[in-house]
PDB file of C-alpha atoms in Angstrom:
ATOM      1  CA  MET A  61      -3.368  -6.349 -39.871  1.00  0.00           C
ATOM      2  CA  GLY A  62      -0.314  -8.437 -39.878  1.00  0.00           C
ATOM      3  CA  LYS A  63      -0.403 -12.229 -40.143  1.00  0.00           C
ATOM      4  CA  THR A  64       0.801 -14.357 -37.477  1.00  0.00           C
ATOM      5  CA  SER A  65       1.309 -18.835 -37.569  1.00  0.00           C
ATOM      6  CA  VAL A  66       0.680 -20.347 -34.171  1.00  0.00           C
ATOM      7  CA  ARG A  67       1.309 -24.054 -33.797  1.00  0.00           C
ATOM      8  CA  LEU A  68      -0.525 -25.224 -30.639  1.00  0.00           C
ATOM      9  CA  PRO A  69      -1.267 -28.867 -29.567  1.00  0.00           C
ATOM     10  CA  ALA A  70      -3.750 -31.026 -30.832  1.00  0.00           C
ATOM     11  CA  GLU A  71      -5.634 -31.271 -27.527  1.00  0.00           C
ATOM     12  CA  LEU A  72      -5.954 -27.279 -27.439  1.00  0.00           C
ATOM     13  CA  SER A  73      -7.087 -27.016 -30.958  1.00  0.00           C
ATOM     14  CA  LYS A  74      -9.543 -29.386 -30.664  1.00  0.00           C
ATOM     15  CA  LYS A  75     -10.888 -27.090 -27.508  1.00  0.00           C
ATOM     16  CA  LEU A  76     -10.531 -24.049 -29.360  1.00  0.00           C
ATOM     17  CA  GLN A  77     -12.431 -25.684 -32.222  1.00  0.00           C
ATOM     18  CA  ALA A  78     -15.056 -26.805 -30.028  1.00  0.00           C
ATOM     19  CA  GLU A  79     -15.502 -23.648 -28.477  1.00  0.00           C
ATOM     20  CA  ALA A  80     -15.763 -21.396 -31.782  1.00  0.00           C
ATOM     21  CA  ARG A  81     -18.766 -24.171 -32.583  1.00  0.00           C
ATOM     22  CA  LYS A  82     -20.453 -23.558 -29.491  1.00  0.00           C
ATOM     23  CA  ARG A  83     -19.967 -19.660 -29.966  1.00  0.00           C
ATOM     24  CA  GLY A  84     -21.239 -19.820 -33.460  1.00  0.00           C
ATOM     25  CA  GLN A  85     -23.970 -21.945 -32.409  1.00  0.00           C
ATOM     26  CA  ASN A  86     -25.146 -19.370 -29.567  1.00  0.00           C
ATOM     27  CA  SER A  87     -24.666 -16.564 -31.709  1.00  0.00           C
ATOM     28  CA  GLY A  88     -25.962 -17.879 -34.904  1.00  0.00           C
ATOM     29  CA  GLU A  89     -22.729 -16.280 -36.758  1.00  0.00           C
ATOM     30  CA  ASN A  90     -19.792 -18.282 -38.026  1.00  0.00           C
ATOM     31  CA  VAL A  91     -16.830 -17.694 -35.325  1.00  0.00           C
ATOM     32  CA  THR A  92     -13.236 -18.853 -36.061  1.00  0.00           C
ATOM     33  CA  VAL A  93     -10.541 -20.243 -34.327  1.00  0.00           C
ATOM     34  CA  SER A  94      -8.324 -16.991 -34.800  1.00  0.00           C
ATOM     35  CA  ASP A  95     -11.627 -15.266 -33.688  1.00  0.00           C
ATOM     36  CA  LEU A  96     -11.051 -16.739 -30.723  1.00  0.00           C
ATOM     37  CA  ILE A  97      -7.609 -15.964 -30.174  1.00  0.00           C
ATOM     38  CA  ARG A  98      -8.283 -12.192 -31.961  1.00  0.00           C
ATOM     39  CA  GLY A  99     -10.740 -11.756 -28.908  1.00  0.00           C
ATOM     40  CA  CYS A 100      -8.118 -12.861 -25.963  1.00  0.00           C
ATOM     41  CA  ILE A 101      -5.244 -10.988 -27.262  1.00  0.00           C
ATOM     42  CA  VAL A 102      -7.265  -7.714 -27.503  1.00  0.00           C
ATOM     43  CA  GLU A 103      -8.509  -8.892 -24.141  1.00  0.00           C
ATOM     44  CA  ASN A 104      -5.517  -8.865 -22.700  1.00  0.00           C
ATOM     45  CA  PHE A 105      -3.730  -6.517 -24.449  1.00  0.00           C
ATOM     46  CA  ARG A 106      -5.613  -3.538 -24.795  1.00  0.00           C
ATOM     47  CA  PRO A 107      -3.620  -0.495 -25.827  1.00  0.00           C
ATOM     48  CA  ARG A 108      -3.319   2.661 -23.649  1.00  0.00           C
ATOM     49  CA  LYS A 109      -5.624   4.863 -23.803  1.00  0.00           C
ATOM     50  CA  SER A 110      -3.777   7.770 -22.191  1.00  0.00           C
ATOM     51  CA  SER A 111      -0.566   9.579 -23.951  1.00  0.00           C
ATOM     52  CA  ASP A 112       2.818  10.336 -22.865  1.00  0.00           C
ATOM     53  CA  GLY A 113       2.067  13.864 -21.884  1.00  0.00           C
ATOM     54  CA  ASP A 114      -1.057  12.580 -19.363  1.00  0.00           C
ATOM     55  CA  HIS A 115       1.939  10.083 -17.664  1.00  0.00           C
ATOM     56  CA  ASP A 116       4.303  13.655 -17.407  1.00  0.00           C
ATOM     57  CA  ALA A 117       1.753  15.478 -15.846  1.00  0.00           C
ATOM     58  CA  VAL A 118       0.578  12.804 -13.347  1.00  0.00           C
ATOM     59  CA  LEU A 119       4.286  12.294 -12.811  1.00  0.00           C
ATOM     60  CA  ALA A 120       4.706  16.031 -12.054  1.00  0.00           C
ATOM     61  CA  GLU A 121       2.042  16.458  -9.798  1.00  0.00           C
ATOM     62  CA  LEU A 122       2.707  13.115  -7.935  1.00  0.00           C
ATOM     63  CA  LYS A 123       6.222  14.819  -7.237  1.00  0.00           C
ATOM     64  CA  GLU A 124       4.785  17.897  -6.287  1.00  0.00           C
ATOM     65  CA  GLU A 125       2.769  16.536  -3.642  1.00  0.00           C
ATOM     66  CA  MET A 126       5.677  14.648  -2.610  1.00  0.00           C
ATOM     67  CA  PHE A 127       7.678  17.450  -2.105  1.00  0.00           C
ATOM     68  CA  LEU A 128       4.944  19.470  -0.323  1.00  0.00           C
ATOM     69  CA  LEU A 129       4.935  16.403   2.050  1.00  0.00           C
ATOM     70  CA  ARG A 130       7.980  16.041   2.863  1.00  0.00           C
ATOM     71  CA  GLU A 131       7.779  20.182   3.549  1.00  0.00           C
ATOM     72  CA  HIS A 132       5.145  19.609   5.848  1.00  0.00           C
ATOM     73  CA  GLN A 133       6.779  16.379   7.727  1.00  0.00           C
ATOM     74  CA  ALA A 134       9.745  18.423   8.069  1.00  0.00           C
ATOM     75  CA  GLN A 135       7.922  21.333  10.064  1.00  0.00           C
ATOM     76  CA  LEU A 136       6.132  18.490  11.987  1.00  0.00           C
ATOM     77  CA  ALA A 137       9.139  17.085  13.109  1.00  0.00           C
ATOM     78  CA  LEU A 138      10.206  20.634  14.204  1.00  0.00           C
ATOM     79  CA  GLU A 139       7.086  21.876  15.719  1.00  0.00           C
ATOM     80  CA  LEU A 140       7.157  18.334  17.717  1.00  0.00           C
ATOM     81  CA  GLN A 141      10.688  19.241  19.148  1.00  0.00           C
ATOM     82  CA  ALA A 142      10.047  22.637  20.183  1.00  0.00           C
ATOM     83  CA  LEU A 143       6.919  21.023  22.100  1.00  0.00           C
ATOM     84  CA  VAL A 144       8.783  17.786  23.475  1.00  0.00           C
ATOM     85  CA  ARG A 145      11.676  20.902  24.715  1.00  0.00           C
ATOM     86  CA  LYS A 146       8.642  23.006  26.448  1.00  0.00           C
ATOM     87  CA  LEU A 147       7.100  19.930  27.901  1.00  0.00           C
ATOM     88  CA  SER A 148       9.851  18.748  29.362  1.00  0.00           C
ATOM     89  CA  GLU A 149      10.911  22.657  31.083  1.00  0.00           C
ATOM     90  CA  LEU A 150       6.908  22.847  31.877  1.00  0.00           C
ATOM     91  CA  PHE A 151       6.766  19.198  33.642  1.00  0.00           C
ATOM     92  CA  PRO A 152       8.934  19.392  36.630  1.00  0.00           C
ATOM     93  CA  GLN A 153       7.134  22.901  37.623  1.00  0.00           C
ATOM     94  CA  LEU A 154       3.886  21.407  38.054  1.00  0.00           C
ATOM     95  CA  SER A 155       3.060  20.720  41.686  1.00  0.00           C
ATOM     96  CA  THR A 156      -0.040  18.561  41.988  1.00  0.00           C
ATOM     97  CA  ARG A 157      -1.240  15.631  40.363  1.00  0.00           C
ATOM     98  CA  GLU A 158      -4.226  17.764  38.725  1.00  0.00           C
ATOM     99  CA  GLN A 159      -1.704  20.059  36.930  1.00  0.00           C
ATOM    100  CA  VAL A 160      -0.200  17.371  35.038  1.00  0.00           C
ATOM    101  CA  ASP A 161      -3.626  15.785  34.478  1.00  0.00           C
ATOM    102  CA  ALA A 162      -5.360  18.991  33.251  1.00  0.00           C
ATOM    103  CA  LEU A 163      -2.178  19.540  31.072  1.00  0.00           C
ATOM    104  CA  THR A 164      -2.156  16.196  29.601  1.00  0.00           C
ATOM    105  CA  ASP A 165      -6.059  16.229  28.890  1.00  0.00           C
ATOM    106  CA  GLY A 166      -5.855  19.835  27.180  1.00  0.00           C
ATOM    107  CA  ILE A 167      -2.688  17.997  25.227  1.00  0.00           C
ATOM    108  CA  ALA A 168      -4.726  15.331  23.671  1.00  0.00           C
ATOM    109  CA  ALA A 169      -7.685  17.592  23.253  1.00  0.00           C
ATOM    110  CA  VAL A 170      -5.470  19.602  21.095  1.00  0.00           C
ATOM    111  CA  ILE A 171      -4.464  16.824  19.224  1.00  0.00           C
ATOM    112  CA  ARG A 172      -7.899  15.487  18.587  1.00  0.00           C
ATOM    113  CA  SER A 173      -9.000  18.660  16.678  1.00  0.00           C
ATOM    114  CA  LEU A 174      -5.829  18.578  14.801  1.00  0.00           C
ATOM    115  CA  ARG A 175      -6.647  14.974  13.361  1.00  0.00           C
ATOM    116  CA  GLY A 176     -10.165  16.676  12.609  1.00  0.00           C
ATOM    117  CA  ARG A 177      -8.195  18.636   9.966  1.00  0.00           C
TER     118      ARG A 177
END
């Protein structure tokens, strides 16, 4: 382990010494200011547990998922355009309110069933 010297303001140094003394009394062991500082450093700067290979694999998987989502989005956009075109042709041919209601109820049922997938 390398050595590093740190200069602390007197007030902070006193607080750290008091905390080290308090922890030493509670644990029954000798606790130093250096121990407190090391503990804080370890707690806040933990080494990464995964390797770069793991990151690369996760990144590749994420890119593949994004590619698939783009494909699905493009296919959905095409299908939506076809649906709008078909409905714009179909609505003028409907003559009664009941026919319009039946069609809209059917569309709503299809949308609800697709949401469940």
